[in-house]
Coordinates of C-alpha atoms in Angstrom, one line a residue:
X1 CA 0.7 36.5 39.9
X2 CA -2.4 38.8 41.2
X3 CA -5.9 38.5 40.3
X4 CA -6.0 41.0 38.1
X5 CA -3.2 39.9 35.9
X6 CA -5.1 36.0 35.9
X7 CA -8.0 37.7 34.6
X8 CA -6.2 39.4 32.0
X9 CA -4.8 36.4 30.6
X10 CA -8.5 34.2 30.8
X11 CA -9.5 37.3 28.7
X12 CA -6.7 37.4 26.2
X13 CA -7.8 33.1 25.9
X14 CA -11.1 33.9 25.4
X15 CA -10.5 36.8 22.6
X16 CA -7.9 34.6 20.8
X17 CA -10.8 31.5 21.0
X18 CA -13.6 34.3 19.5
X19 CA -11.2 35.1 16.1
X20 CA -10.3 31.5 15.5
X21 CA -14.0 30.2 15.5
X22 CA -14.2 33.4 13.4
X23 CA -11.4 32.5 11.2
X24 CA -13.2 29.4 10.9
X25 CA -16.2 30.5 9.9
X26 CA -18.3 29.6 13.0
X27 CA -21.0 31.5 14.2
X28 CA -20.4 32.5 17.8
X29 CA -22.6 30.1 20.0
X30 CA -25.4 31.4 22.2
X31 CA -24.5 32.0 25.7
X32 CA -25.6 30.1 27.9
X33 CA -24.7 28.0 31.1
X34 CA -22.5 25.4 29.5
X35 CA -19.0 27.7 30.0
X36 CA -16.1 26.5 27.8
X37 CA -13.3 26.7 29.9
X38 CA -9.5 27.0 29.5
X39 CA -7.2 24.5 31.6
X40 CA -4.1 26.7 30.5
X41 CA -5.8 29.8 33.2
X42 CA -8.7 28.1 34.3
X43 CA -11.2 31.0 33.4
X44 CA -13.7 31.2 30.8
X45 CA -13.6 30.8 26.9
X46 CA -17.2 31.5 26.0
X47 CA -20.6 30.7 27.6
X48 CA -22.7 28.3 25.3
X49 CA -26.1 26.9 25.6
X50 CA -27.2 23.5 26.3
X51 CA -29.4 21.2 24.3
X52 CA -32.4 20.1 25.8
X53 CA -34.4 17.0 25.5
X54 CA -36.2 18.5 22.5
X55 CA -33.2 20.0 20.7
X56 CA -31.4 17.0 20.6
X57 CA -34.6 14.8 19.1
X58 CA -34.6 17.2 16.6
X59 CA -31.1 16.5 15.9
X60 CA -31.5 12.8 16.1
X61 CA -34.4 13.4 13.7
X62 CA -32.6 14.9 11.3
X63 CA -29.6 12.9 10.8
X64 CA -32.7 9.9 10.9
X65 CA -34.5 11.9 7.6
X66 CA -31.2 12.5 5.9
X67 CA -30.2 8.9 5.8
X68 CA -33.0 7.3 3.7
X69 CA -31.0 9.8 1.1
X70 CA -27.4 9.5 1.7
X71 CA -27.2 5.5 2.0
X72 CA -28.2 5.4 -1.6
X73 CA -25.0 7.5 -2.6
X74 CA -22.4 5.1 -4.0
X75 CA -19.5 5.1 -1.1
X76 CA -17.0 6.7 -3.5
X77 CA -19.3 9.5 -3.9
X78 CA -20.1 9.8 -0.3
X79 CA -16.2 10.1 0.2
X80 CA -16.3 13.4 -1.1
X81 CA -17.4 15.4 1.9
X82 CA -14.9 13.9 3.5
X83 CA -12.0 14.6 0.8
X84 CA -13.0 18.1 1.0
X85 CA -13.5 18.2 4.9
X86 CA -9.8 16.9 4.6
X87 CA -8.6 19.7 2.8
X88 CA -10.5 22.6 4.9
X89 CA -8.5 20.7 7.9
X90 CA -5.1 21.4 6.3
X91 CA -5.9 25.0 5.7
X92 CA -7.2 25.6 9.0
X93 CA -4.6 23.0 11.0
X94 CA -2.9 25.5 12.8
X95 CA -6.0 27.4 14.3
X96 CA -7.8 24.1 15.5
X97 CA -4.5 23.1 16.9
X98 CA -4.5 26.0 18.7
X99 CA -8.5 25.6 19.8
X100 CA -7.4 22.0 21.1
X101 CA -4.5 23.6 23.0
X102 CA -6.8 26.5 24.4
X103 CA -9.2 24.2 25.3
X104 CA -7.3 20.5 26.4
X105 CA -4.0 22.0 27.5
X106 CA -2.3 20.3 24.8
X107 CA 1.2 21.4 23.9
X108 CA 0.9 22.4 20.3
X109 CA 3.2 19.9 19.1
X110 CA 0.8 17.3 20.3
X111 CA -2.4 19.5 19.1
X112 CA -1.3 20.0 15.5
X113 CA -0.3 15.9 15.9
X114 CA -4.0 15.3 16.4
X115 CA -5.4 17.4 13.4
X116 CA -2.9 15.9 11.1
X117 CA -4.5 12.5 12.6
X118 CA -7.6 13.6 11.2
X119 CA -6.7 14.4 8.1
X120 CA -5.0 11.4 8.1
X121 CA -7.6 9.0 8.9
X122 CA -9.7 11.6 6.5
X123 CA -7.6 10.3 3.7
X124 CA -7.9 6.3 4.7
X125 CA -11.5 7.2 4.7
X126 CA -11.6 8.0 1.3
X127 CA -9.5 5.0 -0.2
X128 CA -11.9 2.9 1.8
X129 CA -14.8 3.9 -0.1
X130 CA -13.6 1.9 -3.0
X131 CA -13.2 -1.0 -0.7
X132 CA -16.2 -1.7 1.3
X133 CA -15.6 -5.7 0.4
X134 CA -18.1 -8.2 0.9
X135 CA -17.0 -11.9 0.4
X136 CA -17.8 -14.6 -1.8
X137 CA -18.2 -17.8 -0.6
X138 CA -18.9 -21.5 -2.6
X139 CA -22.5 -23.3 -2.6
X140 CA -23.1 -26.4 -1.8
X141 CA -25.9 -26.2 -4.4
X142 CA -25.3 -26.3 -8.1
X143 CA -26.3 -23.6 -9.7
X144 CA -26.3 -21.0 -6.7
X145 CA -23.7 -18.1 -6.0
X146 CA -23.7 -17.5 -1.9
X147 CA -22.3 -14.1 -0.8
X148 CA -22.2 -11.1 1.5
X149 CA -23.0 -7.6 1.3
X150 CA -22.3 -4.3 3.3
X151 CA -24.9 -2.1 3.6
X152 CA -25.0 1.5 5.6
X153 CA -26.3 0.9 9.6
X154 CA -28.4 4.3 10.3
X155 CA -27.6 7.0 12.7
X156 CA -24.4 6.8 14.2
X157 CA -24.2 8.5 17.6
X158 CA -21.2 9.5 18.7
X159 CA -19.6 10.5 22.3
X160 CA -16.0 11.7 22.9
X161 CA -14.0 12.8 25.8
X162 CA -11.5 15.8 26.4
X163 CA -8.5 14.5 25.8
X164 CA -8.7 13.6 22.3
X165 CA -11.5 16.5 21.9
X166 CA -11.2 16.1 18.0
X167 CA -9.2 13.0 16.6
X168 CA -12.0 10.6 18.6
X169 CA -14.8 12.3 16.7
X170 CA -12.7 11.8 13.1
X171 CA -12.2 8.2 13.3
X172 CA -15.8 8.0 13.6
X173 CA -17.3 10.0 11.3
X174 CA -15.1 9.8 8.5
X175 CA -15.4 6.1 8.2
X176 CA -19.3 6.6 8.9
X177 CA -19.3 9.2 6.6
X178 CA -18.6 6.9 3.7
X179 CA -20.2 3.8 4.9
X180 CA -23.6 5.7 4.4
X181 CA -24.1 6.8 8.0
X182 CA -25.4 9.9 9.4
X183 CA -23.8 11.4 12.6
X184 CA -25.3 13.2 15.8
X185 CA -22.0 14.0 17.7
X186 CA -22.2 14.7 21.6
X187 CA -18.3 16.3 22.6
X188 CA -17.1 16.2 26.0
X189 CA -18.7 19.4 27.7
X190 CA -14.9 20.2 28.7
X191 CA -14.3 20.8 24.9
X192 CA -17.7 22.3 23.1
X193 CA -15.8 25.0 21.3
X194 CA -13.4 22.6 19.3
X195 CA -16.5 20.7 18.2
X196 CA -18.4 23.4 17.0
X197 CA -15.0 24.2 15.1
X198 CA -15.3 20.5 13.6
X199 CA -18.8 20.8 13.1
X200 CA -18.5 24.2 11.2
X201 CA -16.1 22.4 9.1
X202 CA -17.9 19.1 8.0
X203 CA -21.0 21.2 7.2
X204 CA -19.2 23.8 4.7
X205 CA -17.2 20.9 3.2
X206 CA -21.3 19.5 2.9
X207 CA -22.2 22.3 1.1
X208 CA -18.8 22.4 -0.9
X209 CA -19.6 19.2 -2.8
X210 CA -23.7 19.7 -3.1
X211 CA -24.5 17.3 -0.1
X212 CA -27.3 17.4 2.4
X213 CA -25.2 19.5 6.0
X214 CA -27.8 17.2 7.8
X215 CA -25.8 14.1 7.7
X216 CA -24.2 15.6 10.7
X217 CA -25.5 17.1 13.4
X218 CA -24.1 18.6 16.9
X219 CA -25.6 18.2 19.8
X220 CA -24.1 20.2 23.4
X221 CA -24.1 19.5 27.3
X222 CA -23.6 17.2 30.3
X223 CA -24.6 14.0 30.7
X224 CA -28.7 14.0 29.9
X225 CA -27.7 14.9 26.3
X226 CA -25.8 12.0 26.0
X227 CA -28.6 9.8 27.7
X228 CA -30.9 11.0 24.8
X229 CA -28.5 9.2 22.1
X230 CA -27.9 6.2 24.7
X231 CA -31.7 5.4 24.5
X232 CA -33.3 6.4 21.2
X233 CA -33.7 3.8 19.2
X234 CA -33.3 5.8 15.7
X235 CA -29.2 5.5 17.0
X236 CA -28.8 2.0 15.2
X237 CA -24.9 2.5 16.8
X238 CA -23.0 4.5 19.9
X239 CA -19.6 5.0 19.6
X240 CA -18.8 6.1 23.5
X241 CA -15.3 7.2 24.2
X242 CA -15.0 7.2 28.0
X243 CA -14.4 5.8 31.4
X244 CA -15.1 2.4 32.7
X245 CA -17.7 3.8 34.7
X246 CA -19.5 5.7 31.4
X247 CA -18.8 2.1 29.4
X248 CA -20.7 0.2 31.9
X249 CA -23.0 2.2 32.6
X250 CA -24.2 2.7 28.5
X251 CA -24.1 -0.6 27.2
X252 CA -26.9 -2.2 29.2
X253 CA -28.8 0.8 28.1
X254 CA -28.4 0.6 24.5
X255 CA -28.1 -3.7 24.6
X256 CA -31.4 -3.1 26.3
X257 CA -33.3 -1.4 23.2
X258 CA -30.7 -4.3 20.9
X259 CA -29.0 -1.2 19.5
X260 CA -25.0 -1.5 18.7
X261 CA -22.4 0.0 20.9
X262 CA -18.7 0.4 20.1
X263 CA -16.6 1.5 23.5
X264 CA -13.4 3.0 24.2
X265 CA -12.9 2.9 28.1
X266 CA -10.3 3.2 30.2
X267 CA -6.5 1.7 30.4
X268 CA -3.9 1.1 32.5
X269 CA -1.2 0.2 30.1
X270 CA 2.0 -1.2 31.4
X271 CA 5.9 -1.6 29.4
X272 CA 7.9 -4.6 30.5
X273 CA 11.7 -3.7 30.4
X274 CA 14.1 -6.8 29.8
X275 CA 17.5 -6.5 30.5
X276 CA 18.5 -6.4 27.2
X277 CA 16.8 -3.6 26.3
X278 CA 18.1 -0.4 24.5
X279 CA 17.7 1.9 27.4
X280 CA 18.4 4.7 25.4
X281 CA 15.7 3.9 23.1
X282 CA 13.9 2.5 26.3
X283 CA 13.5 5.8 28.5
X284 CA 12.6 8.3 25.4
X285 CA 9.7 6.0 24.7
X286 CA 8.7 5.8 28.5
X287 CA 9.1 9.7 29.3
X288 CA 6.6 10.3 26.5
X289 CA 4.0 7.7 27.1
X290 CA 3.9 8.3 31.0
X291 CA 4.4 12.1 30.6
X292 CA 3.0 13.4 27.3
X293 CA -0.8 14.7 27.4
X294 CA 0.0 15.3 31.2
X295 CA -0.5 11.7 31.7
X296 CA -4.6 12.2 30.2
X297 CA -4.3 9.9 27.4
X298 CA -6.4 6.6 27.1
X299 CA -3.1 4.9 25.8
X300 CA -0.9 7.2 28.7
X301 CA 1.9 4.9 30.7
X302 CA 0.7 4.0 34.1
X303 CA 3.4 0.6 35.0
X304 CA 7.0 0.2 34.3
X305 CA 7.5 -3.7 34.9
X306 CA 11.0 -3.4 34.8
X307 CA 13.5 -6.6 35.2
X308 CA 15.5 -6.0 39.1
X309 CA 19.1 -6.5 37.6
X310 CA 18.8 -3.1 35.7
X311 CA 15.7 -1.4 38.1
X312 CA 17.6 1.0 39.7
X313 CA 19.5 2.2 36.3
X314 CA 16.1 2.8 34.4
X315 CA 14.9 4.6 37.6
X316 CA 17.5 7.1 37.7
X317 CA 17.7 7.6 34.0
X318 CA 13.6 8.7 33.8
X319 CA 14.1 10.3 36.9
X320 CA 17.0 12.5 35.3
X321 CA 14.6 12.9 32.1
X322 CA 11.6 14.0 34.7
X323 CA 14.0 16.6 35.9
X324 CA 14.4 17.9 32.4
X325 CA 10.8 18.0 31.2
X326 CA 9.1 21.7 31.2
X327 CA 6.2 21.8 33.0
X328 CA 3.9 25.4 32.0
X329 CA 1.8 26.8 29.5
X330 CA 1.2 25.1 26.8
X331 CA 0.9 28.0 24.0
X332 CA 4.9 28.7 25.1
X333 CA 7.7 27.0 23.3
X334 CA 9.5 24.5 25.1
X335 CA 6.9 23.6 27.1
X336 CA 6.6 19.7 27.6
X337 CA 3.6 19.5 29.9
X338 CA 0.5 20.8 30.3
X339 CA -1.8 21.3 32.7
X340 CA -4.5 19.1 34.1
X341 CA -8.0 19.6 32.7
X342 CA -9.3 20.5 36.1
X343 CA -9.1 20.3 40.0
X344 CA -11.0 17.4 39.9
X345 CA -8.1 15.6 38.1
X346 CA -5.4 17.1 40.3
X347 CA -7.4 16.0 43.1
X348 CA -7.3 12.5 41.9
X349 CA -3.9 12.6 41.1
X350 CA -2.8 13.6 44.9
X351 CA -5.3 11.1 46.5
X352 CA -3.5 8.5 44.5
X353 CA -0.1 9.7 45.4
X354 CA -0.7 9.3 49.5
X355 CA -2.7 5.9 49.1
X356 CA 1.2 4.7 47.1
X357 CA 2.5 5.6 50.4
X358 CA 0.1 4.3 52.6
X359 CA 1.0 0.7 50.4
X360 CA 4.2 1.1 50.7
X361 CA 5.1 3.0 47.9
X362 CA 8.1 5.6 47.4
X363 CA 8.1 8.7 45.6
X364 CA 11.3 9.2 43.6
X365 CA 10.0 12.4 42.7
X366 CA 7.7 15.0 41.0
X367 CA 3.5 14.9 41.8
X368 CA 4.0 18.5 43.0
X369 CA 1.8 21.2 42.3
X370 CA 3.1 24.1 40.3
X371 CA 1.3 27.3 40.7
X372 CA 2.1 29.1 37.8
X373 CA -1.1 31.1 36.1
X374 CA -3.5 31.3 39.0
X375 CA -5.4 29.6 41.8
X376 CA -8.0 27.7 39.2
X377 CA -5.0 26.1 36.7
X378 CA -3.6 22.8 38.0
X379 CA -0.3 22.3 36.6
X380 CA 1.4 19.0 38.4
X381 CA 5.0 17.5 38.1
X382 CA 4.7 14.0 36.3
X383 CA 5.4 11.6 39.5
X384 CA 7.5 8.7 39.4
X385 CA 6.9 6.0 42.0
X386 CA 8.3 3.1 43.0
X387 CA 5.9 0.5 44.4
X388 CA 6.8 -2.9 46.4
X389 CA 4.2 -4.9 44.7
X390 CA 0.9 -4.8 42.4
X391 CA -1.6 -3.0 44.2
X392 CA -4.9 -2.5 43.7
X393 CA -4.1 1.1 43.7
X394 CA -1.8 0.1 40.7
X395 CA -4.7 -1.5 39.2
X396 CA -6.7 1.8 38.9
X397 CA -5.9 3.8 36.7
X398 CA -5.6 7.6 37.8
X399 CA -6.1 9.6 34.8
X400 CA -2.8 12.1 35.6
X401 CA 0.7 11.8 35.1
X402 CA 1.8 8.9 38.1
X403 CA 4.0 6.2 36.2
X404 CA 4.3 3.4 39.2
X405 CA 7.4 1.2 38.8
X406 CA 7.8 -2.7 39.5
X407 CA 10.2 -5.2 39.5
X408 CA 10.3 -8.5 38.2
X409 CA 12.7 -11.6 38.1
X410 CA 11.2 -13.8 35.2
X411 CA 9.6 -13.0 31.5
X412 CA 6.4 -15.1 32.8
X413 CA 6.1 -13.1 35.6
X414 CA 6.3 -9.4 33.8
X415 CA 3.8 -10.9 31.5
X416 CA 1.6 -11.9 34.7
X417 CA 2.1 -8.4 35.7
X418 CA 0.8 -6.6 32.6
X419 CA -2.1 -8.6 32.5
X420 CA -3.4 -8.5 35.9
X421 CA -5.4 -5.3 35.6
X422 CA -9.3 -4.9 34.9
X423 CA -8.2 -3.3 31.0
X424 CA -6.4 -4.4 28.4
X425 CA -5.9 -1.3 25.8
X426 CA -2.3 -0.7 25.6
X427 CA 1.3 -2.4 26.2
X428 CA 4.6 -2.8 25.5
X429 CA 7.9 -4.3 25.9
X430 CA 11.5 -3.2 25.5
X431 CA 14.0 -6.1 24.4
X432 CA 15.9 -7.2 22.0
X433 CA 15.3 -10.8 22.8
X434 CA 13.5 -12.1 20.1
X435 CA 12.3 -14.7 21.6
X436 CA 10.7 -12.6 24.5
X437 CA 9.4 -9.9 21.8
X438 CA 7.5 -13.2 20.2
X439 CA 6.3 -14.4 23.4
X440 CA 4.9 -11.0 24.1
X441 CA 2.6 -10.9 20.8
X442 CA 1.5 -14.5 21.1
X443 CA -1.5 -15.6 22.5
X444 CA -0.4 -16.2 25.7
X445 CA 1.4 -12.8 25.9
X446 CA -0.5 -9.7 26.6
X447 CA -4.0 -9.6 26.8
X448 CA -3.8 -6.1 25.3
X449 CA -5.9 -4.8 22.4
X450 CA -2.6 -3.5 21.0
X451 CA 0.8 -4.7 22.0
X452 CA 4.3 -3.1 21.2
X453 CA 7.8 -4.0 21.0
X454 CA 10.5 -1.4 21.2
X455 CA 7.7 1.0 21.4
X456 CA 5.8 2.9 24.2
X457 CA 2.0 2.6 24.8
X458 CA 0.9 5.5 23.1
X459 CA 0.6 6.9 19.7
X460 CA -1.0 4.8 17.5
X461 CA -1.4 4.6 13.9
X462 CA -4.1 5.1 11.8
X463 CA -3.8 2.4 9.6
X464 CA -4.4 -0.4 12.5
X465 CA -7.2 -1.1 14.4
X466 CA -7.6 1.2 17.5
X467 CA -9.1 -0.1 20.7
X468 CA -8.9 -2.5 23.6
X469 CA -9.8 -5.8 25.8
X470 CA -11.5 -6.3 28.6
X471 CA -12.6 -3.0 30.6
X472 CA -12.0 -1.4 27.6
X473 CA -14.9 -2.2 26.0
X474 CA -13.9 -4.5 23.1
X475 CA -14.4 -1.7 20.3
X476 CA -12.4 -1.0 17.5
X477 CA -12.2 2.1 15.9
X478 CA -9.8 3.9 12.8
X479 CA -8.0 1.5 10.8
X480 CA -8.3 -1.7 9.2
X481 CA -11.2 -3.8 9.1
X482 CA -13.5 -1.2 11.7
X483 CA -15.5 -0.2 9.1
X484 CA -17.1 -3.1 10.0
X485 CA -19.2 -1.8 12.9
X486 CA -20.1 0.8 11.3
X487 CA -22.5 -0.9 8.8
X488 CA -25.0 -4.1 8.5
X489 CA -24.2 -6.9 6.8
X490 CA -26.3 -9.2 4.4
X491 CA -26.0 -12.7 3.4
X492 CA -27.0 -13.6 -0.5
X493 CA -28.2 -16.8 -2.0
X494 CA -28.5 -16.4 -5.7
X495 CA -29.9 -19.5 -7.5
X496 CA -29.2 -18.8 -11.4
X497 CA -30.4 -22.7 -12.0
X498 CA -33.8 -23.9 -12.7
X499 CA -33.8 -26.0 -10.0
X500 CA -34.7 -25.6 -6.2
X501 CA -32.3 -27.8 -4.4
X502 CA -32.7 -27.5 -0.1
X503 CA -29.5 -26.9 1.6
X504 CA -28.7 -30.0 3.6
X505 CA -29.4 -32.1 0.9
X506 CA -33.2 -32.2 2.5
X507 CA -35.9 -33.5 0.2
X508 CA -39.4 -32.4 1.1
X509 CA -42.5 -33.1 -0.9

């Protein structure tokens, strides 16, 4: 493909990403030096411009004015904005898809999967509103009621990678949303034109249902933007969605100024296969975990601790699958894999592949470039590798489509073998042993934030708590109780007596 024809396409992108902002009523940004660019050609969306020190305080004190205001709301009233922000997403589902695609290089069964996860967690948002619960507990003192109360935190801060360039941000600020919070949302610089989509969104739903559009606020650029949310202290919370490098690098930050941090980091999730496994059921799972996303998800599959008696008859199966899987443009049908986000991650993804066989690692296949739109796309085979023993290359995770096999003899040892890595986000195991598939989930199983049978690593629900162990950051985002770190909580001593017994039984005077 020439030049000319490469630029041509980056154009056509860049046209199609002007009418659906347009579409969604967003005001094209200012250019600027912060260039929104397209994995699928690797040329330019649209130029934007980047906050500066002084933009973003005013952002941060906005969403600080606004919340005196909005924690006063009663949550069921709050979740309004976000029932009508839900609604705006199904009308405009297919365009943001499409933005995400443009944008992340999703295929656009997995982009329209991540707007329906936000209106999803849009909607669990909503019936959570009604159930901000505090408990009630009994006194030791007659005539007193003891008891807890929620109450809204303060500014949320929020910052979110490329890979999930909307879903990440949703979790957060629905739930905020409706726990009284206000939101000042730094996106990934790879992905500033699917926020300002969001963004566009969440302020006309705002103004929908009569509520102040300052509640949220959008703040754009590298890394000094996100330093300024890091180290205000008017961000009572920062929910950072990132590397291990990022995670460690913000929480003595904010720890240091004894504001709240909530990290998603890194994971290198593993899938133990037993040999009684459904391998049918076994390799579908795999292929997608270690494949889908191009391998850039937090939850992507990165081991295969498979038992040696059936090794080399999993092996050939993905193999064959690998074979089968479409690598190309992501906008065209069929297409199963995308590109990578940039050269840097293909760059990664072939040191990776000659340190497996400088440790004595085999390629079984794929890890090949394939040079399909032009020189600054990277589209890259999903590699399959079979590797003699846990490396510490093996304990890194590469954020690109390398699934690294291992063998093992013993359940204990496949268990040893998932947990002996620096995160514990995501895992799995493929049996039908029950006793194993216990074993697994117990407390001596994995060490995993979440933990699957018959299941890959990826695609988690909304309803349960999302997040991880160890490297990982400890946060908990989405689903079930994670509302929790998202507010403050108060504890109530109500004495309806007309005495003034001391706890303790203490006497004093």
């Amino acid at each position: 493909m020439t030049q000319t024809v490469t630029e041509h396409f980056s154009e056509q992108l860049s046209l199609r990403a002007r009418a659906l902002l347009h579409g969604m009523g967003a005001e094209l940004p200012t250019p600027g030096t912060l260039l929104a660019r397209s994995p699928i050609s690797g040329g330019i969306l649209l130029p934007l411009t980047i906050d500066t020190p002084t933009t973003v305080d005013a952002a941060i004190g906005r969403a600080a004015g606004a919340f005196p205001a909005w924690r006063t709301v009663p949550a069921p009233v709050r979740a309004a904005v976000v029932r009508r922000l839900a609604e705006l997403l199904v009308a405009h589902q297919g365009a943001l898809a499409e933005l995400v695609t443009l944008e992340a290089g999703k295929i656009s069964a997995e982009a329209l999967g991540e707007v329906q996860e936000m209106i999803d967690v849009c909607e669990f948002a909503i019936g959570l509103s009604r159930q901000l619960y505090g408990a009630t507990m009994p006194s030791e003192r007659p005539g007193h009621r003891l008891m807890e109360t929620w109450h809204p935190l303060g500014v949320v801060g929020v910052i979110s990678a490329f890979n999930f360039p909307v879903a990440v941000w949703a979790w957060n600020t629905a739930i905020a949303l409706v726990c009284g919070d206000t939101v000042v949302w730094k996106p990934s610089e790879t992905t500033p034109l699917t926020a300002l989509a969001c963004h566009t969104l969440l302020r006309r739903a705002a103004v929908d249902v009569g509520v102040n559009p300052e509640v949220h606020q959008l703040v754009q650029g590298d890394a000094t933007v996100g330093h300024a949310l890091v180290d205000d202290p008017r961000v009572a919370l920062l929910s950072a969605t990132g590397s291990v490098r990022m995670g460690a690098a913000v929480a003595p930050r904010v720890a240091a100024r004894f504001g709240r941090c909530l990290l998603e980091l890194g994971g290198n999730n593993a899938a133990i296969v037993a040999p009684s496994a459904d391998l049918d059921l076994a390799v579908r799972g795999i292929v997608f975990a270690a494949a889908g996303t191009a391998g850039q998800r937090c939850t992507s599959l990165r081991r295969l601790i498979v038992h040696r008696s059936i090794a080399d008859e999993v092996v050939g199966r993905i193999a064959a699958a690998y074979t089968q899987l479409r690598v190309g443009n992501p906008l065209e049908e069929g297409v199963l894999v995308g590109p990578l986000i940039d050269e840097r991650a293909y760059t990664a993804m072939q040191e990776a592949l000659v340190r497996a066989g400088q440790e004595g690692g085999v390629i079984v296949c794929g890890g090949e470039r394939v040079d399909l739109i032009g020189p600054d796309a990277y589209y890259a085979r999903p590699a399959l590798v079979r590797m003699p023993k846990h490396t510490e290359l093996v304990r890194e995770e590469t954020f690109a489509p390398i699934l690294y096999v291992l063998t093992y003899d013993d359940f204990d040892t496949a268990i040893a073998l998932n947990n002996d890595v620096p995160q514990g986000l995501s895992s799995s195991v493929f049996t039908l042993d029950q006793r194993e598939a216990e074993r697994f989930l117990s407390a001596d199983g994995s060490d995993c934030g979440i933990a699957n049978v018959n299941i890959g690593t990826s695609g988690a629900e909304i309803g349960g708590a999302f997040g991880g162990e160890k490297n990982t950051g400890g946060g908990r985002e989405s689903g079930s109780d994670s509302w929790k770190a998202y507010m403050r909580r108060a504890t109530n001593t109500i004495n309806y007596s007309t005495e003034l017994p001391l706890a303790q039984g203490i006497h004093f005077g």
